Amino acid sequence: DTEVTQTPKHLVMGMTNKKSLKCEQHMGHRAMYWYKQKAKKPPELMFVYSYEKLSINESVPSRFSPECPNSSLLNLHLHALQPEDSALYLCASSQERDRGWPQHFGDGTRLSIL
Amino acid sequence: GQQVMQIPQYQHVQEGEDFTTYCNSSTTLSNIQWYKQRPGGHPVFLIQLVKSGEVKKQKRLTFQFGEAKKNSSLHITATQTTDVGTYFCAFNQAGTALIFGKGTTLSVSS
């Protein structure tokens, strides 16, 4: 069982839709992450929140909008996505952002853009 | 930016054979982590190495960190079908989060 919970597990949306991905952890971790993973590729970092503040934004298009309502929750708001945005979106958390703390990943949301 | 090269990209073995994946950097790493991702699954943390020359074992898995802290390896003894998946090395770059290698995908036939 994963300690990081992501919903939904699967999402199909059109290019004009607005949807949100949700992530929750109750391990008391202060760093949370969004990754994008294409088939047969490594996870690609999108955003990092540290103590509920956005600390890293890896030049992600504005059609992806992260939000951290509290220390346990992380959302990724999606709007006007492109077909190339179809991928597995992974949420992860760690004790702290730096110092090599291991990351705990959720099962991911498989996103398909029509 | 700093990167790691991971080889091989793919490896197929017969069950019972050994397997090794290598992770190489051109610069010194402060630490290295290893993750395993099963097909259809998510990355799962296996181990972290911090010290020069460090060797850690987990049952049939042996992890090494080079003396110069520029390379690392993961060796699996007597592979089983449950070892199937993609193995990623990853490291923390100063001021940023984890950087993943491209991974080695292991397939095992019985």
PDB file of C-alpha atoms in Angstrom:
ATOM      1  CA  ASP A   1       0.000   0.000   0.000  1.00  0.00           C
ATOM      2  CA  THR A   2       1.315   3.413  -0.925  1.00  0.00           C
ATOM      3  CA  GLU A   3       1.400   6.131   1.751  1.00  0.00           C
ATOM      4  CA  VAL A   4       0.877   8.843  -0.849  1.00  0.00           C
ATOM      5  CA  THR A   5      -2.645   8.788  -2.274  1.00  0.00           C
ATOM      6  CA  GLN A   6      -3.409  10.197  -5.704  1.00  0.00           C
ATOM      7  CA  THR A   7      -6.801  10.701  -7.309  1.00  0.00           C
ATOM      8  CA  PRO A   8      -8.064  10.016  -9.860  1.00  0.00           C
ATOM      9  CA  LYS A   9      -6.107   6.978 -11.042  1.00  0.00           C
ATOM     10  CA  HIS A  10      -7.137   7.571 -14.646  1.00  0.00           C
ATOM     11  CA  LEU A  11      -8.335  10.728 -16.375  1.00  0.00           C
ATOM     12  CA  VAL A  12      -9.412  11.335 -19.947  1.00  0.00           C
ATOM     13  CA  MET A  13     -10.069  14.930 -20.893  1.00  0.00           C
ATOM     14  CA  GLY A  14     -10.496  17.113 -23.919  1.00  0.00           C
ATOM     15  CA  MET A  15      -8.204  19.975 -24.736  1.00  0.00           C
ATOM     16  CA  THR A  16     -10.715  22.567 -23.545  1.00  0.00           C
ATOM     17  CA  ASN A  17     -11.533  20.911 -20.218  1.00  0.00           C
ATOM     18  CA  LYS A  18     -10.446  21.984 -16.757  1.00  0.00           C
ATOM     19  CA  LYS A  19      -9.613  19.268 -14.268  1.00  0.00           C
ATOM     20  CA  SER A  20      -7.546  18.796 -11.131  1.00  0.00           C
ATOM     21  CA  LEU A  21      -5.261  16.063  -9.875  1.00  0.00           C
ATOM     22  CA  LYS A  22      -5.099  15.521  -6.131  1.00  0.00           C
ATOM     23  CA  CYS A  23      -2.402  14.162  -3.854  1.00  0.00           C
ATOM     24  CA  GLU A  24      -2.468  13.516  -0.121  1.00  0.00           C
ATOM     25  CA  GLN A  25       0.092  12.309   2.419  1.00  0.00           C
ATOM     26  CA  HIS A  26      -0.120  11.965   6.184  1.00  0.00           C
ATOM     27  CA  MET A  27       3.513  11.186   6.947  1.00  0.00           C
ATOM     28  CA  GLY A  28       4.266  14.704   8.159  1.00  0.00           C
ATOM     29  CA  HIS A  29       6.514  15.319   5.167  1.00  0.00           C
ATOM     30  CA  ARG A  30       7.277  18.969   4.436  1.00  0.00           C
ATOM     31  CA  ALA A  31       8.257  18.598   0.778  1.00  0.00           C
ATOM     32  CA  MET A  32       5.883  17.542  -1.977  1.00  0.00           C
ATOM     33  CA  TYR A  33       6.536  17.105  -5.670  1.00  0.00           C
ATOM     34  CA  TRP A  34       4.816  16.736  -9.015  1.00  0.00           C
ATOM     35  CA  TYR A  35       6.493  14.670 -11.720  1.00  0.00           C
ATOM     36  CA  LYS A  36       5.522  13.864 -15.281  1.00  0.00           C
ATOM     37  CA  GLN A  37       6.545  10.488 -16.676  1.00  0.00           C
ATOM     38  CA  LYS A  38       6.289   9.389 -20.284  1.00  0.00           C
ATOM     39  CA  ALA A  39       6.487   5.720 -21.254  1.00  0.00           C
ATOM     40  CA  LYS A  40       9.990   4.249 -20.947  1.00  0.00           C
ATOM     41  CA  LYS A  41      11.364   7.526 -19.557  1.00  0.00           C
ATOM     42  CA  PRO A  42      12.413   8.608 -16.060  1.00  0.00           C
ATOM     43  CA  PRO A  43      10.190  10.861 -13.947  1.00  0.00           C
ATOM     44  CA  GLU A  44      10.604  14.485 -14.963  1.00  0.00           C
ATOM     45  CA  LEU A  45      10.312  17.041 -12.172  1.00  0.00           C
ATOM     46  CA  MET A  46       7.635  19.691 -12.610  1.00  0.00           C
ATOM     47  CA  PHE A  47       7.124  21.421  -9.260  1.00  0.00           C
ATOM     48  CA  VAL A  48       8.434  21.267  -5.711  1.00  0.00           C
ATOM     49  CA  TYR A  49       6.704  22.605  -2.617  1.00  0.00           C
ATOM     50  CA  SER A  50       8.685  23.024   0.560  1.00  0.00           C
ATOM     51  CA  TYR A  51       6.803  23.970   3.723  1.00  0.00           C
ATOM     52  CA  GLU A  52       3.758  24.731   1.570  1.00  0.00           C
ATOM     53  CA  LYS A  53       5.633  27.248  -0.561  1.00  0.00           C
ATOM     54  CA  LEU A  54       6.497  26.699  -4.212  1.00  0.00           C
ATOM     55  CA  SER A  55      10.260  26.378  -4.267  1.00  0.00           C
ATOM     56  CA  ILE A  56      10.984  24.956  -7.714  1.00  0.00           C
ATOM     57  CA  ASN A  57       9.110  25.364 -10.985  1.00  0.00           C
ATOM     58  CA  GLU A  58      10.952  23.584 -13.755  1.00  0.00           C
ATOM     59  CA  SER A  59       9.774  25.854 -16.595  1.00  0.00           C
ATOM     60  CA  VAL A  60       6.423  24.123 -16.812  1.00  0.00           C
ATOM     61  CA  PRO A  61       3.795  25.636 -19.172  1.00  0.00           C
ATOM     62  CA  SER A  62       1.162  27.770 -17.448  1.00  0.00           C
ATOM     63  CA  ARG A  63      -1.570  25.305 -18.440  1.00  0.00           C
ATOM     64  CA  PHE A  64      -0.331  23.360 -15.383  1.00  0.00           C
ATOM     65  CA  SER A  65      -1.031  25.181 -12.128  1.00  0.00           C
ATOM     66  CA  PRO A  66       0.038  23.694  -8.787  1.00  0.00           C
ATOM     67  CA  GLU A  67      -1.541  24.439  -5.440  1.00  0.00           C
ATOM     68  CA  CYS A  68      -0.643  23.379  -1.910  1.00  0.00           C
ATOM     69  CA  PRO A  69      -3.657  24.076   0.355  1.00  0.00           C
ATOM     70  CA  ASN A  70      -1.920  22.635   3.425  1.00  0.00           C
ATOM     71  CA  SER A  71       1.006  20.478   4.419  1.00  0.00           C
ATOM     72  CA  SER A  72      -0.817  17.251   3.546  1.00  0.00           C
ATOM     73  CA  LEU A  73      -2.404  18.161   0.232  1.00  0.00           C
ATOM     74  CA  LEU A  74      -1.093  18.974  -3.205  1.00  0.00           C
ATOM     75  CA  ASN A  75      -3.189  19.724  -6.263  1.00  0.00           C
ATOM     76  CA  LEU A  76      -2.346  20.115  -9.918  1.00  0.00           C
ATOM     77  CA  HIS A  77      -4.877  22.134 -11.887  1.00  0.00           C
ATOM     78  CA  LEU A  78      -5.052  21.402 -15.605  1.00  0.00           C
ATOM     79  CA  HIS A  79      -6.454  23.664 -18.283  1.00  0.00           C
ATOM     80  CA  ALA A  80      -6.255  23.668 -22.071  1.00  0.00           C
ATOM     81  CA  LEU A  81      -3.845  20.749 -22.213  1.00  0.00           C
ATOM     82  CA  GLN A  82      -2.276  19.448 -25.401  1.00  0.00           C
ATOM     83  CA  PRO A  83      -2.124  15.827 -26.633  1.00  0.00           C
ATOM     84  CA  GLU A  84       1.590  15.716 -25.785  1.00  0.00           C
ATOM     85  CA  ASP A  85       0.641  16.246 -22.131  1.00  0.00           C
ATOM     86  CA  SER A  86      -0.706  12.693 -22.014  1.00  0.00           C
ATOM     87  CA  ALA A  87       1.454  10.913 -19.455  1.00  0.00           C
ATOM     88  CA  LEU A  88       1.606   9.445 -15.975  1.00  0.00           C
ATOM     89  CA  TYR A  89       1.576  12.212 -13.367  1.00  0.00           C
ATOM     90  CA  LEU A  90       3.272  11.227 -10.147  1.00  0.00           C
ATOM     91  CA  CYS A  91       3.087  12.933  -6.787  1.00  0.00           C
ATOM     92  CA  ALA A  92       5.815  12.336  -4.229  1.00  0.00           C
ATOM     93  CA  SER A  93       6.709  13.543  -0.756  1.00  0.00           C
ATOM     94  CA  SER A  94       9.814  13.571   1.404  1.00  0.00           C
ATOM     95  CA  GLN A  95      10.747  14.636   4.927  1.00  0.00           C
ATOM     96  CA  GLU A  96      12.489  17.744   3.613  1.00  0.00           C
ATOM     97  CA  ARG A  97      13.373  19.040   0.141  1.00  0.00           C
ATOM     98  CA  ASP A  98      17.126  18.836   0.472  1.00  0.00           C
ATOM     99  CA  ARG A  99      19.684  16.571   2.152  1.00  0.00           C
ATOM    100  CA  GLY A 100      18.781  13.489   0.157  1.00  0.00           C
ATOM    101  CA  TRP A 101      15.638  12.405   1.955  1.00  0.00           C
ATOM    102  CA  PRO A 102      14.038   9.474   0.121  1.00  0.00           C
ATOM    103  CA  GLN A 103      10.933  10.243  -1.856  1.00  0.00           C
ATOM    104  CA  HIS A 104       7.673   8.347  -1.461  1.00  0.00           C
ATOM    105  CA  PHE A 105       5.628   8.180  -4.634  1.00  0.00           C
ATOM    106  CA  GLY A 106       1.923   7.761  -5.177  1.00  0.00           C
ATOM    107  CA  ASP A 107       0.489   5.363  -7.749  1.00  0.00           C
ATOM    108  CA  GLY A 108       0.060   8.232 -10.191  1.00  0.00           C
ATOM    109  CA  THR A 109      -2.708   9.518 -12.432  1.00  0.00           C
ATOM    110  CA  ARG A 110      -2.692   8.236 -16.025  1.00  0.00           C
ATOM    111  CA  LEU A 111      -3.815  11.233 -18.056  1.00  0.00           C
ATOM    112  CA  SER A 112      -4.998  11.027 -21.653  1.00  0.00           C
ATOM    113  CA  ILE A 113      -5.734  14.159 -23.647  1.00  0.00           C
ATOM    114  CA  LEU A 114      -8.094  13.723 -26.575  1.00  0.00           C
TER     115      LEU A 114
ATOM    116  CA  GLY B   1      23.210  20.813 -15.382  1.00  0.00           C
ATOM    117  CA  GLN B   2      24.607  17.846 -13.557  1.00  0.00           C
ATOM    118  CA  GLN B   3      23.529  14.493 -14.988  1.00  0.00           C
ATOM    119  CA  VAL B   4      24.132  10.792 -14.535  1.00  0.00           C
ATOM    120  CA  MET B   5      24.555   8.192 -17.266  1.00  0.00           C
ATOM    121  CA  GLN B   6      22.949   4.848 -16.538  1.00  0.00           C
ATOM    122  CA  ILE B   7      23.865   1.668 -18.434  1.00  0.00           C
ATOM    123  CA  PRO B   8      22.694  -0.579 -19.856  1.00  0.00           C
ATOM    124  CA  GLN B   9      19.353   0.788 -21.001  1.00  0.00           C
ATOM    125  CA  TYR B  10      17.870  -2.705 -21.235  1.00  0.00           C
ATOM    126  CA  GLN B  11      18.958  -6.094 -19.936  1.00  0.00           C
ATOM    127  CA  HIS B  12      17.359  -9.469 -20.405  1.00  0.00           C
ATOM    128  CA  VAL B  13      18.478 -12.405 -18.257  1.00  0.00           C
ATOM    129  CA  GLN B  14      17.466 -15.959 -17.565  1.00  0.00           C
ATOM    130  CA  GLU B  15      16.119 -16.545 -14.105  1.00  0.00           C
ATOM    131  CA  GLY B  16      19.017 -17.348 -11.784  1.00  0.00           C
ATOM    132  CA  GLU B  17      21.553 -15.231 -13.661  1.00  0.00           C
ATOM    133  CA  ASP B  18      23.101 -12.145 -12.111  1.00  0.00           C
ATOM    134  CA  PHE B  19      22.373  -8.563 -13.182  1.00  0.00           C
ATOM    135  CA  THR B  20      24.235  -5.283 -12.749  1.00  0.00           C
ATOM    136  CA  THR B  21      23.314  -1.706 -13.622  1.00  0.00           C
ATOM    137  CA  TYR B  22      25.768   1.184 -13.484  1.00  0.00           C
ATOM    138  CA  CYS B  23      25.324   4.858 -12.825  1.00  0.00           C
ATOM    139  CA  ASN B  24      28.143   7.263 -13.783  1.00  0.00           C
ATOM    140  CA  SER B  25      28.631  10.980 -13.216  1.00  0.00           C
ATOM    141  CA  SER B  26      31.308  13.326 -14.499  1.00  0.00           C
ATOM    142  CA  THR B  27      31.202  15.240 -11.210  1.00  0.00           C
ATOM    143  CA  THR B  28      31.269  14.243  -7.559  1.00  0.00           C
ATOM    144  CA  LEU B  29      27.891  13.357  -6.103  1.00  0.00           C
ATOM    145  CA  SER B  30      26.880  14.134  -2.520  1.00  0.00           C
ATOM    146  CA  ASN B  31      24.642  11.092  -2.428  1.00  0.00           C
ATOM    147  CA  ILE B  32      22.974   8.557  -4.695  1.00  0.00           C
ATOM    148  CA  GLN B  33      19.622   6.885  -4.376  1.00  0.00           C
ATOM    149  CA  TRP B  34      18.209   3.852  -6.146  1.00  0.00           C
ATOM    150  CA  TYR B  35      14.569   3.320  -7.039  1.00  0.00           C
ATOM    151  CA  LYS B  36      12.689   0.420  -8.627  1.00  0.00           C
ATOM    152  CA  GLN B  37       9.613   0.849 -10.778  1.00  0.00           C
ATOM    153  CA  ARG B  38       7.622  -2.261 -11.621  1.00  0.00           C
ATOM    154  CA  PRO B  39       5.718  -2.301 -14.939  1.00  0.00           C
ATOM    155  CA  GLY B  40       2.581  -0.211 -14.486  1.00  0.00           C
ATOM    156  CA  GLY B  41       3.732   0.910 -11.055  1.00  0.00           C
ATOM    157  CA  HIS B  42       5.419   3.855  -9.404  1.00  0.00           C
ATOM    158  CA  PRO B  43       9.041   4.332  -8.324  1.00  0.00           C
ATOM    159  CA  VAL B  44       9.829   2.790  -4.955  1.00  0.00           C
ATOM    160  CA  PHE B  45      12.843   3.894  -2.925  1.00  0.00           C
ATOM    161  CA  LEU B  46      15.379   1.117  -2.411  1.00  0.00           C
ATOM    162  CA  ILE B  47      18.407   2.705  -0.758  1.00  0.00           C
ATOM    163  CA  GLN B  48      20.606   5.759  -0.345  1.00  0.00           C
ATOM    164  CA  LEU B  49      24.418   5.794  -0.401  1.00  0.00           C
ATOM    165  CA  VAL B  50      26.334   8.725   1.025  1.00  0.00           C
ATOM    166  CA  LYS B  51      29.876   7.679   1.914  1.00  0.00           C
ATOM    167  CA  SER B  52      32.816   7.125  -0.417  1.00  0.00           C
ATOM    168  CA  GLY B  53      33.269   3.398  -1.111  1.00  0.00           C
ATOM    169  CA  GLU B  54      30.042   2.513   0.676  1.00  0.00           C
ATOM    170  CA  VAL B  55      28.567  -0.948   0.103  1.00  0.00           C
ATOM    171  CA  LYS B  56      25.094  -1.910   1.283  1.00  0.00           C
ATOM    172  CA  LYS B  57      23.211  -5.161   0.876  1.00  0.00           C
ATOM    173  CA  GLN B  58      19.536  -5.965   0.840  1.00  0.00           C
ATOM    174  CA  LYS B  59      19.090  -9.733   0.493  1.00  0.00           C
ATOM    175  CA  ARG B  60      20.152 -10.455  -3.128  1.00  0.00           C
ATOM    176  CA  LEU B  61      20.766  -6.773  -3.953  1.00  0.00           C
ATOM    177  CA  THR B  62      24.190  -5.165  -3.466  1.00  0.00           C
ATOM    178  CA  PHE B  63      24.648  -1.421  -3.857  1.00  0.00           C
ATOM    179  CA  GLN B  64      28.023   0.289  -4.190  1.00  0.00           C
ATOM    180  CA  PHE B  65      29.151   3.913  -4.213  1.00  0.00           C
ATOM    181  CA  GLY B  66      32.527   4.528  -5.822  1.00  0.00           C
ATOM    182  CA  GLU B  67      35.571   5.808  -3.963  1.00  0.00           C
ATOM    183  CA  ALA B  68      35.453   9.077  -5.914  1.00  0.00           C
ATOM    184  CA  LYS B  69      31.671   9.321  -5.434  1.00  0.00           C
ATOM    185  CA  LYS B  70      31.217   9.581  -9.185  1.00  0.00           C
ATOM    186  CA  ASN B  71      29.728   6.178  -9.859  1.00  0.00           C
ATOM    187  CA  SER B  72      27.428   3.637  -8.327  1.00  0.00           C
ATOM    188  CA  SER B  73      26.195   0.160  -9.123  1.00  0.00           C
ATOM    189  CA  LEU B  74      23.331  -2.135  -8.255  1.00  0.00           C
ATOM    190  CA  HIS B  75      23.991  -5.863  -8.498  1.00  0.00           C
ATOM    191  CA  ILE B  76      21.308  -8.530  -8.211  1.00  0.00           C
ATOM    192  CA  THR B  77      22.424 -12.076  -7.507  1.00  0.00           C
ATOM    193  CA  ALA B  78      20.390 -14.971  -8.903  1.00  0.00           C
ATOM    194  CA  THR B  79      17.587 -12.920 -10.437  1.00  0.00           C
ATOM    195  CA  GLN B  80      13.976 -13.904  -9.954  1.00  0.00           C
ATOM    196  CA  THR B  81      10.921 -12.957 -11.987  1.00  0.00           C
ATOM    197  CA  THR B  82       9.938 -10.596  -9.169  1.00  0.00           C
ATOM    198  CA  ASP B  83      13.034  -8.503  -9.978  1.00  0.00           C
ATOM    199  CA  VAL B  84      11.481  -7.366 -13.272  1.00  0.00           C
ATOM    200  CA  GLY B  85      11.179  -3.614 -13.609  1.00  0.00           C
ATOM    201  CA  THR B  86      13.146  -0.444 -14.264  1.00  0.00           C
ATOM    202  CA  TYR B  87      15.901   0.532 -11.866  1.00  0.00           C
ATOM    203  CA  PHE B  88      16.700   4.234 -11.586  1.00  0.00           C
ATOM    204  CA  CYS B  89      19.612   5.902  -9.876  1.00  0.00           C
ATOM    205  CA  ALA B  90      18.965   9.437  -8.681  1.00  0.00           C
ATOM    206  CA  PHE B  91      20.879  12.153  -6.863  1.00  0.00           C
ATOM    207  CA  ASN B  92      20.269  15.454  -5.157  1.00  0.00           C
ATOM    208  CA  GLN B  93      21.737  18.443  -6.910  1.00  0.00           C
ATOM    209  CA  ALA B  94      22.428  21.336  -4.554  1.00  0.00           C
ATOM    210  CA  GLY B  95      19.399  23.587  -4.248  1.00  0.00           C
ATOM    211  CA  THR B  96      17.167  21.348  -6.314  1.00  0.00           C
ATOM    212  CA  ALA B  97      15.297  18.109  -5.946  1.00  0.00           C
ATOM    213  CA  LEU B  98      16.147  14.639  -7.238  1.00  0.00           C
ATOM    214  CA  ILE B  99      17.644  14.169 -10.694  1.00  0.00           C
ATOM    215  CA  PHE B 100      16.923  10.719 -12.148  1.00  0.00           C
ATOM    216  CA  GLY B 101      19.072   8.689 -14.485  1.00  0.00           C
ATOM    217  CA  LYS B 102      17.369   7.250 -17.567  1.00  0.00           C
ATOM    218  CA  GLY B 103      16.979   3.847 -15.929  1.00  0.00           C
ATOM    219  CA  THR B 104      17.804   0.241 -16.742  1.00  0.00           C
ATOM    220  CA  THR B 105      14.888  -1.991 -17.625  1.00  0.00           C
ATOM    221  CA  LEU B 106      15.357  -5.585 -16.513  1.00  0.00           C
ATOM    222  CA  SER B 107      13.383  -8.472 -17.961  1.00  0.00           C
ATOM    223  CA  VAL B 108      13.702 -12.016 -16.634  1.00  0.00           C
ATOM    224  CA  SER B 109      12.605 -15.196 -18.346  1.00  0.00           C
ATOM    225  CA  SER B 110      11.956 -18.371 -16.396  1.00  0.00           C
TER     226      SER B 110
END
